PDB file of C-alpha atoms in Angstrom:
ATOM      1  CA  MET M   1     -44.156 119.902 -58.502  1.00  0.00           C
ATOM      2  CA  PHE M   2     -42.815 118.367 -55.304  1.00  0.00           C
ATOM      3  CA  LYS M   3     -42.421 114.892 -53.830  1.00  0.00           C
ATOM      4  CA  ALA M   4     -44.464 113.513 -50.943  1.00  0.00           C
ATOM      5  CA  ILE M   5     -45.427 110.225 -49.372  1.00  0.00           C
ATOM      6  CA  VAL M   6     -49.111 109.738 -50.138  1.00  0.00           C
ATOM      7  CA  ILE M   7     -51.490 107.278 -48.470  1.00  0.00           C
ATOM      8  CA  ARG M   8     -54.479 106.289 -50.561  1.00  0.00           C
ATOM      9  CA  LYS M   9     -57.315 103.913 -49.757  1.00  0.00           C
ATOM     10  CA  GLU M  10     -59.556 102.005 -52.124  1.00  0.00           C
ATOM     11  CA  ASP M  11     -62.012  99.280 -51.114  1.00  0.00           C
ATOM     12  CA  ASP M  12     -60.518  99.104 -47.606  1.00  0.00           C
ATOM     13  CA  HIS M  13     -57.065  98.498 -49.077  1.00  0.00           C
ATOM     14  CA  GLN M  14     -54.375 101.051 -48.236  1.00  0.00           C
ATOM     15  CA  GLN M  15     -51.598 101.981 -50.664  1.00  0.00           C
ATOM     16  CA  VAL M  16     -48.530 104.066 -49.821  1.00  0.00           C
ATOM     17  CA  ALA M  17     -46.091 105.530 -52.340  1.00  0.00           C
ATOM     18  CA  ILE M  18     -43.923 108.553 -53.067  1.00  0.00           C
ATOM     19  CA  GLU M  19     -45.751 110.726 -55.596  1.00  0.00           C
ATOM     20  CA  SER M  20     -45.171 114.001 -57.426  1.00  0.00           C
ATOM     21  CA  ILE M  21     -47.763 116.591 -56.428  1.00  0.00           C
ATOM     22  CA  HIS M  22     -48.494 120.047 -57.816  1.00  0.00           C
ATOM     23  CA  GLU M  23     -48.328 122.884 -55.290  1.00  0.00           C
ATOM     24  CA  GLN M  24     -51.858 123.979 -56.272  1.00  0.00           C
ATOM     25  CA  ASP M  25     -53.131 120.677 -54.818  1.00  0.00           C
ATOM     26  CA  LEU M  26     -51.921 121.492 -51.310  1.00  0.00           C
ATOM     27  CA  PRO M  27     -54.708 121.926 -48.743  1.00  0.00           C
ATOM     28  CA  GLU M  28     -55.846 125.318 -47.504  1.00  0.00           C
ATOM     29  CA  GLY M  29     -53.658 127.324 -45.157  1.00  0.00           C
ATOM     30  CA  ASP M  30     -52.131 130.760 -44.723  1.00  0.00           C
ATOM     31  CA  VAL M  31     -48.471 129.655 -44.547  1.00  0.00           C
ATOM     32  CA  THR M  32     -46.568 127.551 -47.076  1.00  0.00           C
ATOM     33  CA  VAL M  33     -43.373 125.904 -45.859  1.00  0.00           C
ATOM     34  CA  ALA M  34     -40.463 124.369 -47.730  1.00  0.00           C
ATOM     35  CA  VAL M  35     -39.917 121.341 -45.505  1.00  0.00           C
ATOM     36  CA  ASP M  36     -36.294 120.537 -44.674  1.00  0.00           C
ATOM     37  CA  TYR M  37     -36.903 117.640 -42.295  1.00  0.00           C
ATOM     38  CA  SER M  38     -39.698 115.572 -40.858  1.00  0.00           C
ATOM     39  CA  THR M  39     -39.477 112.546 -38.600  1.00  0.00           C
ATOM     40  CA  LEU M  40     -41.093 109.199 -37.821  1.00  0.00           C
ATOM     41  CA  ASN M  41     -43.172 108.916 -34.679  1.00  0.00           C
ATOM     42  CA  TYR M  42     -45.151 105.885 -33.553  1.00  0.00           C
ATOM     43  CA  LYS M  43     -48.306 107.560 -34.850  1.00  0.00           C
ATOM     44  CA  ASP M  44     -46.663 108.023 -38.260  1.00  0.00           C
ATOM     45  CA  GLY M  45     -45.747 104.341 -38.255  1.00  0.00           C
ATOM     46  CA  LEU M  46     -49.359 103.392 -37.560  1.00  0.00           C
ATOM     47  CA  ALA M  47     -50.561 105.705 -40.341  1.00  0.00           C
ATOM     48  CA  ILE M  48     -48.128 104.449 -42.980  1.00  0.00           C
ATOM     49  CA  THR M  49     -48.542 100.764 -42.167  1.00  0.00           C
ATOM     50  CA  GLY M  50     -52.306 101.031 -41.695  1.00  0.00           C
ATOM     51  CA  LYS M  51     -52.017  99.253 -38.348  1.00  0.00           C
ATOM     52  CA  GLY M  52     -53.881 101.958 -36.492  1.00  0.00           C
ATOM     53  CA  PRO M  53     -56.845 104.240 -37.338  1.00  0.00           C
ATOM     54  CA  VAL M  54     -54.714 107.390 -37.533  1.00  0.00           C
ATOM     55  CA  VAL M  55     -55.595 108.736 -40.983  1.00  0.00           C
ATOM     56  CA  ARG M  56     -59.108 110.175 -41.117  1.00  0.00           C
ATOM     57  CA  ILE M  57     -59.129 111.594 -44.671  1.00  0.00           C
ATOM     58  CA  PHE M  58     -57.738 110.107 -47.890  1.00  0.00           C
ATOM     59  CA  PRO M  59     -55.541 110.787 -49.752  1.00  0.00           C
ATOM     60  CA  MET M  60     -53.210 111.831 -46.923  1.00  0.00           C
ATOM     61  CA  VAL M  61     -49.617 112.952 -46.665  1.00  0.00           C
ATOM     62  CA  PRO M  62     -48.424 111.548 -43.312  1.00  0.00           C
ATOM     63  CA  GLY M  63     -45.984 113.174 -40.901  1.00  0.00           C
ATOM     64  CA  ILE M  64     -47.117 114.842 -37.683  1.00  0.00           C
ATOM     65  CA  ASP M  65     -43.892 116.886 -37.429  1.00  0.00           C
ATOM     66  CA  LEU M  66     -41.998 119.193 -39.739  1.00  0.00           C
ATOM     67  CA  ALA M  67     -39.382 121.914 -39.707  1.00  0.00           C
ATOM     68  CA  GLY M  68     -38.551 124.238 -42.570  1.00  0.00           C
ATOM     69  CA  THR M  69     -38.633 127.715 -44.066  1.00  0.00           C
ATOM     70  CA  VAL M  70     -41.672 129.868 -44.882  1.00  0.00           C
ATOM     71  CA  THR M  71     -41.995 130.492 -48.635  1.00  0.00           C
ATOM     72  CA  SER M  72     -45.298 132.384 -48.571  1.00  0.00           C
ATOM     73  CA  SER M  73     -47.473 133.744 -45.783  1.00  0.00           C
ATOM     74  CA  SER M  74     -50.588 135.814 -45.167  1.00  0.00           C
ATOM     75  CA  HIS M  75     -50.341 135.151 -41.426  1.00  0.00           C
ATOM     76  CA  GLY M  76     -49.398 138.087 -39.223  1.00  0.00           C
ATOM     77  CA  GLU M  77     -46.781 136.257 -37.174  1.00  0.00           C
ATOM     78  CA  PHE M  78     -44.741 134.718 -39.991  1.00  0.00           C
ATOM     79  CA  ALA M  79     -42.910 136.129 -43.001  1.00  0.00           C
ATOM     80  CA  VAL M  80     -41.061 134.639 -45.950  1.00  0.00           C
ATOM     81  CA  GLY M  81     -37.705 133.312 -44.777  1.00  0.00           C
ATOM     82  CA  ASP M  82     -38.797 132.512 -41.205  1.00  0.00           C
ATOM     83  CA  GLN M  83     -37.835 129.088 -39.936  1.00  0.00           C
ATOM     84  CA  VAL M  84     -40.653 127.242 -38.183  1.00  0.00           C
ATOM     85  CA  VAL M  85     -41.544 124.030 -36.365  1.00  0.00           C
ATOM     86  CA  LEU M  86     -44.840 122.164 -36.276  1.00  0.00           C
ATOM     87  CA  ASN M  87     -46.012 119.358 -33.974  1.00  0.00           C
ATOM     88  CA  GLY M  88     -49.491 117.864 -34.036  1.00  0.00           C
ATOM     89  CA  TRP M  89     -52.738 119.776 -34.685  1.00  0.00           C
ATOM     90  CA  GLY M  90     -54.073 116.825 -36.687  1.00  0.00           C
ATOM     91  CA  VAL M  91     -51.400 117.221 -39.350  1.00  0.00           C
ATOM     92  CA  GLY M  92     -50.781 113.822 -40.954  1.00  0.00           C
ATOM     93  CA  GLU M  93     -54.247 112.750 -39.777  1.00  0.00           C
ATOM     94  CA  THR M  94     -56.817 115.215 -41.125  1.00  0.00           C
ATOM     95  CA  HIS M  95     -54.481 117.715 -42.851  1.00  0.00           C
ATOM     96  CA  TRP M  96     -51.529 116.907 -45.137  1.00  0.00           C
ATOM     97  CA  GLY M  97     -48.358 116.523 -43.126  1.00  0.00           C
ATOM     98  CA  GLY M  98     -44.601 116.799 -43.120  1.00  0.00           C
ATOM     99  CA  LEU M  99     -43.323 113.780 -45.047  1.00  0.00           C
ATOM    100  CA  ALA M 100     -43.114 115.932 -48.154  1.00  0.00           C
ATOM    101  CA  GLU M 101     -40.990 118.637 -49.711  1.00  0.00           C
ATOM    102  CA  LYS M 102     -43.722 121.257 -49.146  1.00  0.00           C
ATOM    103  CA  ALA M 103     -46.609 121.820 -46.758  1.00  0.00           C
ATOM    104  CA  ARG M 104     -49.372 124.410 -46.473  1.00  0.00           C
ATOM    105  CA  LEU M 105     -50.572 125.017 -42.936  1.00  0.00           C
ATOM    106  CA  ASN M 106     -52.547 127.174 -40.553  1.00  0.00           C
ATOM    107  CA  GLY M 107     -50.024 129.640 -39.150  1.00  0.00           C
ATOM    108  CA  ASP M 108     -51.578 129.327 -35.686  1.00  0.00           C
ATOM    109  CA  TRP M 109     -50.161 125.790 -35.563  1.00  0.00           C
ATOM    110  CA  LEU M 110     -46.564 126.938 -36.037  1.00  0.00           C
ATOM    111  CA  ILE M 111     -43.937 128.168 -33.623  1.00  0.00           C
ATOM    112  CA  PRO M 112     -40.642 129.868 -34.495  1.00  0.00           C
ATOM    113  CA  LEU M 113     -37.660 127.529 -34.664  1.00  0.00           C
ATOM    114  CA  PRO M 114     -35.687 128.032 -31.402  1.00  0.00           C
ATOM    115  CA  THR M 115     -32.346 129.671 -32.169  1.00  0.00           C
ATOM    116  CA  ALA M 116     -30.511 126.859 -30.373  1.00  0.00           C
ATOM    117  CA  PHE M 117     -31.654 124.340 -33.005  1.00  0.00           C
ATOM    118  CA  SER M 118     -31.295 123.742 -36.706  1.00  0.00           C
ATOM    119  CA  THR M 119     -34.271 122.345 -38.600  1.00  0.00           C
ATOM    120  CA  LYS M 120     -32.558 118.953 -38.482  1.00  0.00           C
ATOM    121  CA  SER M 121     -31.970 118.993 -34.721  1.00  0.00           C
ATOM    122  CA  ALA M 122     -35.542 120.190 -34.155  1.00  0.00           C
ATOM    123  CA  MET M 123     -36.777 117.091 -35.968  1.00  0.00           C
ATOM    124  CA  ALA M 124     -34.351 114.901 -34.045  1.00  0.00           C
ATOM    125  CA  ILE M 125     -36.460 116.100 -31.112  1.00  0.00           C
ATOM    126  CA  GLY M 126     -39.849 116.159 -32.864  1.00  0.00           C
ATOM    127  CA  THR M 127     -43.061 115.191 -31.131  1.00  0.00           C
ATOM    128  CA  ALA M 128     -41.198 112.492 -29.195  1.00  0.00           C
ATOM    129  CA  GLY M 129     -38.861 114.911 -27.427  1.00  0.00           C
ATOM    130  CA  TYR M 130     -41.564 117.540 -27.121  1.00  0.00           C
ATOM    131  CA  THR M 131     -43.906 114.992 -25.494  1.00  0.00           C
ATOM    132  CA  ALA M 132     -41.139 113.857 -23.150  1.00  0.00           C
ATOM    133  CA  MET M 133     -40.595 117.476 -22.122  1.00  0.00           C
ATOM    134  CA  LEU M 134     -44.322 117.958 -21.492  1.00  0.00           C
ATOM    135  CA  SER M 135     -44.194 114.823 -19.316  1.00  0.00           C
ATOM    136  CA  VAL M 136     -41.226 116.088 -17.314  1.00  0.00           C
ATOM    137  CA  MET M 137     -42.948 119.436 -16.840  1.00  0.00           C
ATOM    138  CA  ALA M 138     -46.030 117.604 -15.530  1.00  0.00           C
ATOM    139  CA  LEU M 139     -43.919 115.721 -12.975  1.00  0.00           C
ATOM    140  CA  GLU M 140     -42.411 119.024 -11.856  1.00  0.00           C
ATOM    141  CA  ARG M 141     -45.823 120.678 -11.698  1.00  0.00           C
ATOM    142  CA  HIS M 142     -47.067 117.883  -9.421  1.00  0.00           C
ATOM    143  CA  GLY M 143     -44.110 118.263  -7.074  1.00  0.00           C
ATOM    144  CA  VAL M 144     -41.925 115.287  -8.044  1.00  0.00           C
ATOM    145  CA  THR M 145     -38.362 116.368  -7.219  1.00  0.00           C
ATOM    146  CA  PRO M 146     -35.001 114.614  -7.702  1.00  0.00           C
ATOM    147  CA  ASP M 147     -34.506 114.053  -3.975  1.00  0.00           C
ATOM    148  CA  GLN M 148     -37.655 111.915  -3.664  1.00  0.00           C
ATOM    149  CA  GLY M 149     -36.207 108.768  -5.237  1.00  0.00           C
ATOM    150  CA  GLU M 150     -36.293 106.827  -8.473  1.00  0.00           C
ATOM    151  CA  VAL M 151     -38.305 107.917 -11.490  1.00  0.00           C
ATOM    152  CA  LEU M 152     -39.259 105.177 -13.938  1.00  0.00           C
ATOM    153  CA  VAL M 153     -39.335 105.542 -17.730  1.00  0.00           C
ATOM    154  CA  THR M 154     -41.096 102.781 -19.680  1.00  0.00           C
ATOM    155  CA  GLY M 155     -40.465 102.130 -23.361  1.00  0.00           C
ATOM    156  CA  ALA M 156     -37.104 103.658 -22.597  1.00  0.00           C
ATOM    157  CA  SER M 157     -35.274 102.852 -25.828  1.00  0.00           C
ATOM    158  CA  GLY M 158     -38.012 104.372 -27.995  1.00  0.00           C
ATOM    159  CA  GLY M 159     -38.267 108.003 -29.058  1.00  0.00           C
ATOM    160  CA  VAL M 160     -40.232 109.424 -26.109  1.00  0.00           C
ATOM    161  CA  GLY M 161     -38.424 107.135 -23.681  1.00  0.00           C
ATOM    162  CA  SER M 162     -34.947 108.086 -24.880  1.00  0.00           C
ATOM    163  CA  PHE M 163     -35.681 111.775 -24.441  1.00  0.00           C
ATOM    164  CA  ALA M 164     -37.401 111.227 -21.096  1.00  0.00           C
ATOM    165  CA  VAL M 165     -34.330 109.396 -19.753  1.00  0.00           C
ATOM    166  CA  SER M 166     -31.990 112.110 -21.021  1.00  0.00           C
ATOM    167  CA  LEU M 167     -34.059 115.062 -19.791  1.00  0.00           C
ATOM    168  CA  LEU M 168     -34.683 113.585 -16.339  1.00  0.00           C
ATOM    169  CA  ALA M 169     -31.013 112.712 -15.898  1.00  0.00           C
ATOM    170  CA  LYS M 170     -29.936 116.227 -16.872  1.00  0.00           C
ATOM    171  CA  LEU M 171     -32.312 117.589 -14.219  1.00  0.00           C
ATOM    172  CA  GLY M 172     -30.749 115.367 -11.541  1.00  0.00           C
ATOM    173  CA  TYR M 173     -33.359 112.619 -11.233  1.00  0.00           C
ATOM    174  CA  GLN M 174     -32.438 108.991 -10.508  1.00  0.00           C
ATOM    175  CA  VAL M 175     -33.736 107.330 -13.651  1.00  0.00           C
ATOM    176  CA  THR M 176     -34.743 103.688 -13.952  1.00  0.00           C
ATOM    177  CA  ALA M 177     -35.286 102.609 -17.557  1.00  0.00           C
ATOM    178  CA  ALA M 178     -37.590  99.731 -18.493  1.00  0.00           C
ATOM    179  CA  THR M 179     -36.863  98.129 -21.857  1.00  0.00           C
ATOM    180  CA  GLY M 180     -37.446  94.893 -23.711  1.00  0.00           C
ATOM    181  CA  LYS M 181     -34.076  95.266 -25.419  1.00  0.00           C
ATOM    182  CA  PRO M 182     -31.324  94.230 -22.989  1.00  0.00           C
ATOM    183  CA  HIS M 183     -28.704  94.920 -25.664  1.00  0.00           C
ATOM    184  CA  GLU M 184     -29.638  98.620 -25.395  1.00  0.00           C
ATOM    185  CA  ALA M 185     -28.530  98.861 -21.760  1.00  0.00           C
ATOM    186  CA  GLU M 186     -25.300 100.668 -22.687  1.00  0.00           C
ATOM    187  CA  TYR M 187     -27.243 103.147 -24.817  1.00  0.00           C
ATOM    188  CA  LEU M 188     -29.675 103.902 -21.972  1.00  0.00           C
ATOM    189  CA  THR M 189     -26.863 104.232 -19.456  1.00  0.00           C
ATOM    190  CA  SER M 190     -25.139 106.701 -21.769  1.00  0.00           C
ATOM    191  CA  LEU M 191     -28.334 108.780 -21.766  1.00  0.00           C
ATOM    192  CA  GLY M 192     -28.270 108.907 -17.978  1.00  0.00           C
ATOM    193  CA  ALA M 193     -30.219 105.887 -16.719  1.00  0.00           C
ATOM    194  CA  ARG M 194     -28.843 104.561 -13.428  1.00  0.00           C
ATOM    195  CA  THR M 195     -30.783 101.286 -13.435  1.00  0.00           C
ATOM    196  CA  ILE M 196     -32.109  99.111 -16.267  1.00  0.00           C
ATOM    197  CA  ILE M 197     -34.995  96.693 -15.725  1.00  0.00           C
ATOM    198  CA  ASP M 198     -36.649  94.199 -18.074  1.00  0.00           C
ATOM    199  CA  ARG M 199     -40.039  95.360 -19.262  1.00  0.00           C
ATOM    200  CA  GLN M 200     -41.370  91.854 -18.531  1.00  0.00           C
ATOM    201  CA  GLU M 201     -41.470  92.897 -14.876  1.00  0.00           C
ATOM    202  CA  LEU M 202     -44.339  95.205 -15.842  1.00  0.00           C
ATOM    203  CA  THR M 203     -46.151  93.744 -18.836  1.00  0.00           C
ATOM    204  CA  GLN M 204     -48.164  90.967 -17.165  1.00  0.00           C
ATOM    205  CA  PRO M 205     -51.300  91.342 -15.003  1.00  0.00           C
ATOM    206  CA  GLY M 206     -50.275  92.346 -11.490  1.00  0.00           C
ATOM    207  CA  LYS M 207     -51.716  93.034  -8.058  1.00  0.00           C
ATOM    208  CA  PRO M 208     -53.844  96.170  -7.729  1.00  0.00           C
ATOM    209  CA  LEU M 209     -51.511  97.556  -5.053  1.00  0.00           C
ATOM    210  CA  GLN M 210     -47.818  96.660  -5.091  1.00  0.00           C
ATOM    211  CA  LYS M 211     -44.623  97.534  -3.239  1.00  0.00           C
ATOM    212  CA  GLU M 212     -43.909 101.263  -3.422  1.00  0.00           C
ATOM    213  CA  ARG M 213     -40.967 101.811  -5.793  1.00  0.00           C
ATOM    214  CA  TRP M 214     -41.208 104.983  -7.868  1.00  0.00           C
ATOM    215  CA  ALA M 215     -41.450 108.630  -6.868  1.00  0.00           C
ATOM    216  CA  GLY M 216     -42.805 109.245 -10.352  1.00  0.00           C
ATOM    217  CA  ALA M 217     -42.911 107.721 -13.804  1.00  0.00           C
ATOM    218  CA  ILE M 218     -43.224 108.556 -17.491  1.00  0.00           C
ATOM    219  CA  ASP M 219     -45.148 105.862 -19.365  1.00  0.00           C
ATOM    220  CA  SER M 220     -45.510 105.553 -23.149  1.00  0.00           C
ATOM    221  CA  VAL M 221     -46.718 101.942 -23.119  1.00  0.00           C
ATOM    222  CA  GLY M 222     -50.181 101.787 -21.523  1.00  0.00           C
ATOM    223  CA  SER M 223     -52.168  98.619 -20.729  1.00  0.00           C
ATOM    224  CA  HIS M 224     -50.809  96.305 -17.982  1.00  0.00           C
ATOM    225  CA  THR M 225     -47.525  98.195 -17.927  1.00  0.00           C
ATOM    226  CA  LEU M 226     -49.184 101.446 -16.930  1.00  0.00           C
ATOM    227  CA  SER M 227     -51.430  99.674 -14.423  1.00  0.00           C
ATOM    228  CA  ASN M 228     -48.417  98.036 -12.744  1.00  0.00           C
ATOM    229  CA  VAL M 229     -46.473 101.307 -12.725  1.00  0.00           C
ATOM    230  CA  VAL M 230     -49.361 103.102 -11.012  1.00  0.00           C
ATOM    231  CA  ALA M 231     -49.759 100.233  -8.521  1.00  0.00           C
ATOM    232  CA  SER M 232     -46.086 100.489  -7.516  1.00  0.00           C
ATOM    233  CA  THR M 233     -45.789 104.290  -7.330  1.00  0.00           C
ATOM    234  CA  ARG M 234     -45.016 105.770  -3.921  1.00  0.00           C
ATOM    235  CA  TYR M 235     -47.460 107.727  -1.796  1.00  0.00           C
ATOM    236  CA  GLY M 236     -48.206 111.086  -3.402  1.00  0.00           C
ATOM    237  CA  GLY M 237     -46.306 110.229  -6.591  1.00  0.00           C
ATOM    238  CA  THR M 238     -47.250 111.103 -10.148  1.00  0.00           C
ATOM    239  CA  VAL M 239     -47.310 108.984 -13.303  1.00  0.00           C
ATOM    240  CA  THR M 240     -47.621 110.623 -16.716  1.00  0.00           C
ATOM    241  CA  CYS M 241     -49.310 108.753 -19.553  1.00  0.00           C
ATOM    242  CA  CYS M 242     -48.454 109.628 -23.154  1.00  0.00           C
ATOM    243  CA  GLY M 243     -48.614 106.443 -25.246  1.00  0.00           C
ATOM    244  CA  LEU M 244     -50.158 103.049 -25.922  1.00  0.00           C
ATOM    245  CA  ALA M 245     -47.427 100.837 -27.369  1.00  0.00           C
ATOM    246  CA  GLN M 246     -48.727  97.835 -25.401  1.00  0.00           C
ATOM    247  CA  GLY M 247     -52.385  98.746 -25.691  1.00  0.00           C
ATOM    248  CA  MET M 248     -55.016 101.403 -25.059  1.00  0.00           C
ATOM    249  CA  ASP M 249     -56.639  99.560 -22.159  1.00  0.00           C
ATOM    250  CA  LEU M 250     -55.954 100.302 -18.489  1.00  0.00           C
ATOM    251  CA  PRO M 251     -56.750  97.137 -16.505  1.00  0.00           C
ATOM    252  CA  GLY M 252     -56.258  98.504 -12.999  1.00  0.00           C
ATOM    253  CA  THR M 253     -58.179  99.596  -9.914  1.00  0.00           C
ATOM    254  CA  VAL M 254     -58.745 102.827  -8.011  1.00  0.00           C
ATOM    255  CA  MET M 255     -56.691 101.587  -5.031  1.00  0.00           C
ATOM    256  CA  PRO M 256     -53.411 103.437  -5.792  1.00  0.00           C
ATOM    257  CA  PHE M 257     -55.383 106.649  -6.191  1.00  0.00           C
ATOM    258  CA  ILE M 258     -57.493 106.484  -3.037  1.00  0.00           C
ATOM    259  CA  LEU M 259     -54.983 104.732  -0.740  1.00  0.00           C
ATOM    260  CA  ARG M 260     -51.727 106.370  -1.859  1.00  0.00           C
ATOM    261  CA  GLY M 261     -52.901 109.587  -3.467  1.00  0.00           C
ATOM    262  CA  VAL M 262     -51.182 108.734  -6.727  1.00  0.00           C
ATOM    263  CA  THR M 263     -51.806 111.125  -9.615  1.00  0.00           C
ATOM    264  CA  LEU M 264     -52.192 109.884 -13.202  1.00  0.00           C
ATOM    265  CA  ALA M 265     -51.495 112.826 -15.512  1.00  0.00           C
ATOM    266  CA  GLY M 266     -52.485 112.558 -19.161  1.00  0.00           C
ATOM    267  CA  ILE M 267     -50.135 114.175 -21.683  1.00  0.00           C
ATOM    268  CA  ASP M 268     -51.584 115.473 -24.943  1.00  0.00           C
ATOM    269  CA  SER M 269     -49.055 116.765 -27.463  1.00  0.00           C
ATOM    270  CA  VAL M 270     -51.489 117.485 -30.295  1.00  0.00           C
ATOM    271  CA  MET M 271     -53.638 120.397 -29.130  1.00  0.00           C
ATOM    272  CA  GLN M 272     -51.474 122.206 -26.586  1.00  0.00           C
ATOM    273  CA  PRO M 273     -51.801 126.013 -26.626  1.00  0.00           C
ATOM    274  CA  LYS M 274     -48.962 127.919 -28.286  1.00  0.00           C
ATOM    275  CA  ALA M 275     -47.698 129.317 -24.968  1.00  0.00           C
ATOM    276  CA  VAL M 276     -47.241 125.799 -23.575  1.00  0.00           C
ATOM    277  CA  ARG M 277     -45.552 124.645 -26.790  1.00  0.00           C
ATOM    278  CA  MET M 278     -43.099 127.508 -26.737  1.00  0.00           C
ATOM    279  CA  ALA M 279     -42.345 126.958 -23.045  1.00  0.00           C
ATOM    280  CA  ALA M 280     -41.619 123.274 -23.695  1.00  0.00           C
ATOM    281  CA  TRP M 281     -39.355 124.059 -26.652  1.00  0.00           C
ATOM    282  CA  GLN M 282     -37.511 126.665 -24.588  1.00  0.00           C
ATOM    283  CA  ARG M 283     -36.840 124.062 -21.907  1.00  0.00           C
ATOM    284  CA  LEU M 284     -35.630 121.657 -24.588  1.00  0.00           C
ATOM    285  CA  ALA M 285     -33.242 124.322 -25.880  1.00  0.00           C
ATOM    286  CA  GLU M 286     -31.862 124.794 -22.369  1.00  0.00           C
ATOM    287  CA  LEU M 287     -31.391 121.080 -21.662  1.00  0.00           C
ATOM    288  CA  LEU M 288     -30.383 119.411 -24.928  1.00  0.00           C
ATOM    289  CA  SER M 289     -27.133 119.712 -26.819  1.00  0.00           C
ATOM    290  CA  ASN M 290     -26.422 118.836 -30.428  1.00  0.00           C
ATOM    291  CA  ASP M 291     -24.181 116.018 -29.181  1.00  0.00           C
ATOM    292  CA  SER M 292     -27.039 114.388 -27.279  1.00  0.00           C
ATOM    293  CA  LEU M 293     -29.298 114.718 -30.319  1.00  0.00           C
ATOM    294  CA  GLU M 294     -26.721 113.044 -32.554  1.00  0.00           C
ATOM    295  CA  GLN M 295     -26.688 110.137 -30.091  1.00  0.00           C
ATOM    296  CA  ILE M 296     -30.454 109.680 -30.220  1.00  0.00           C
ATOM    297  CA  ALA M 297     -31.229 110.336 -33.905  1.00  0.00           C
ATOM    298  CA  THR M 298     -30.545 108.621 -37.244  1.00  0.00           C
ATOM    299  CA  GLU M 299     -31.123 110.418 -40.570  1.00  0.00           C
ATOM    300  CA  ILE M 300     -32.720 108.750 -43.601  1.00  0.00           C
ATOM    301  CA  PRO M 301     -33.982 110.088 -46.957  1.00  0.00           C
ATOM    302  CA  LEU M 302     -37.677 110.351 -47.799  1.00  0.00           C
ATOM    303  CA  SER M 303     -37.330 107.297 -50.049  1.00  0.00           C
ATOM    304  CA  GLN M 304     -36.593 105.089 -47.027  1.00  0.00           C
ATOM    305  CA  ALA M 305     -39.340 106.375 -44.736  1.00  0.00           C
ATOM    306  CA  VAL M 306     -41.996 103.778 -45.611  1.00  0.00           C
ATOM    307  CA  GLY M 307     -39.676 100.848 -44.841  1.00  0.00           C
ATOM    308  CA  ALA M 308     -38.510 102.537 -41.645  1.00  0.00           C
ATOM    309  CA  ALA M 309     -42.126 102.950 -40.536  1.00  0.00           C
ATOM    310  CA  GLU M 310     -42.594  99.178 -40.772  1.00  0.00           C
ATOM    311  CA  ARG M 311     -39.492  98.589 -38.636  1.00  0.00           C
ATOM    312  CA  LEU M 312     -40.628 101.209 -36.126  1.00  0.00           C
ATOM    313  CA  ILE M 313     -43.954  99.445 -35.548  1.00  0.00           C
ATOM    314  CA  ASP M 314     -42.126  96.122 -35.249  1.00  0.00           C
ATOM    315  CA  GLY M 315     -39.947  97.551 -32.455  1.00  0.00           C
ATOM    316  CA  GLN M 316     -36.749  97.361 -34.495  1.00  0.00           C
ATOM    317  CA  ILE M 317     -35.731 101.022 -34.252  1.00  0.00           C
ATOM    318  CA  LYS M 318     -33.821 102.662 -31.414  1.00  0.00           C
ATOM    319  CA  GLY M 319     -34.204 106.338 -30.625  1.00  0.00           C
ATOM    320  CA  ARG M 320     -35.320 108.748 -33.315  1.00  0.00           C
ATOM    321  CA  VAL M 321     -35.494 108.703 -37.117  1.00  0.00           C
ATOM    322  CA  VAL M 322     -35.051 112.056 -38.884  1.00  0.00           C
ATOM    323  CA  VAL M 323     -36.343 112.165 -42.464  1.00  0.00           C
ATOM    324  CA  ALA M 324     -34.594 114.508 -44.901  1.00  0.00           C
ATOM    325  CA  THR M 325     -37.319 115.559 -47.308  1.00  0.00           C
ATOM    326  CA  ARG M 326     -35.157 117.231 -49.952  1.00  0.00           C
TER     327      ARG M 326
END
């Protein structure tokens, strides 16, 4: 038997509790993992609170990330004792996820734990840091370089935003951080932000074409924020889109795209090919230190994860939450 957070639904009413589950009840897969750590992402918060249509099958064990040790495997790439990391692939949505002491998975979804990281530090990074790295790589791929001017990060005190600020600063970019939490200015400055702006500058409806400000941007907010960011991006700049904290709408116009050649690059962290995943994690290993991860992450036990998910959705959590599952 092992413990897991389980989401059940009856008559349109969702219930969430820690339950004891028998290993034989795990879903199909060719690799079984003893989970050391998982984490709470915005998507996990939506799943646990029921405030977003994340879970597609009930009952569900949430948790889109996990890191741990292989205990059984019929997959050619992994053997008992290997340490592995998982991000995405519908885990925690259509397949039981990482907020549990054990998980059974498709080995094609896993990558080896980078030697630079422990299972705990890998989950301090989690999908948030991995998504931030994919966003930075997209800016680089589209030719946004540090000498071109300021790069904006929205939702900067959140998980993706915190990592985006840190990674960009380490690569020499001039980072402007947008946040609705002015008391977090010192935290963002310590991560490398040079300028802090109030998110209210971006959250209201704005003109379709605005003063050119940013060489590039990483947005995890969506809605009017993303529209305003695109409208104020410099000629030839790139904005990456990886979240919808404000909303899933995009109330803008084509003008920034056809008059300034702005690129809007979508970032998907769920279905990326293994080669891209491993490249992103290698970059993370090169750029992040354990000290920086300690600054961004807070550890909690599995028993506190449901309450933390509520606070995450309410915007009351800074940085990352690592969940110790055992």
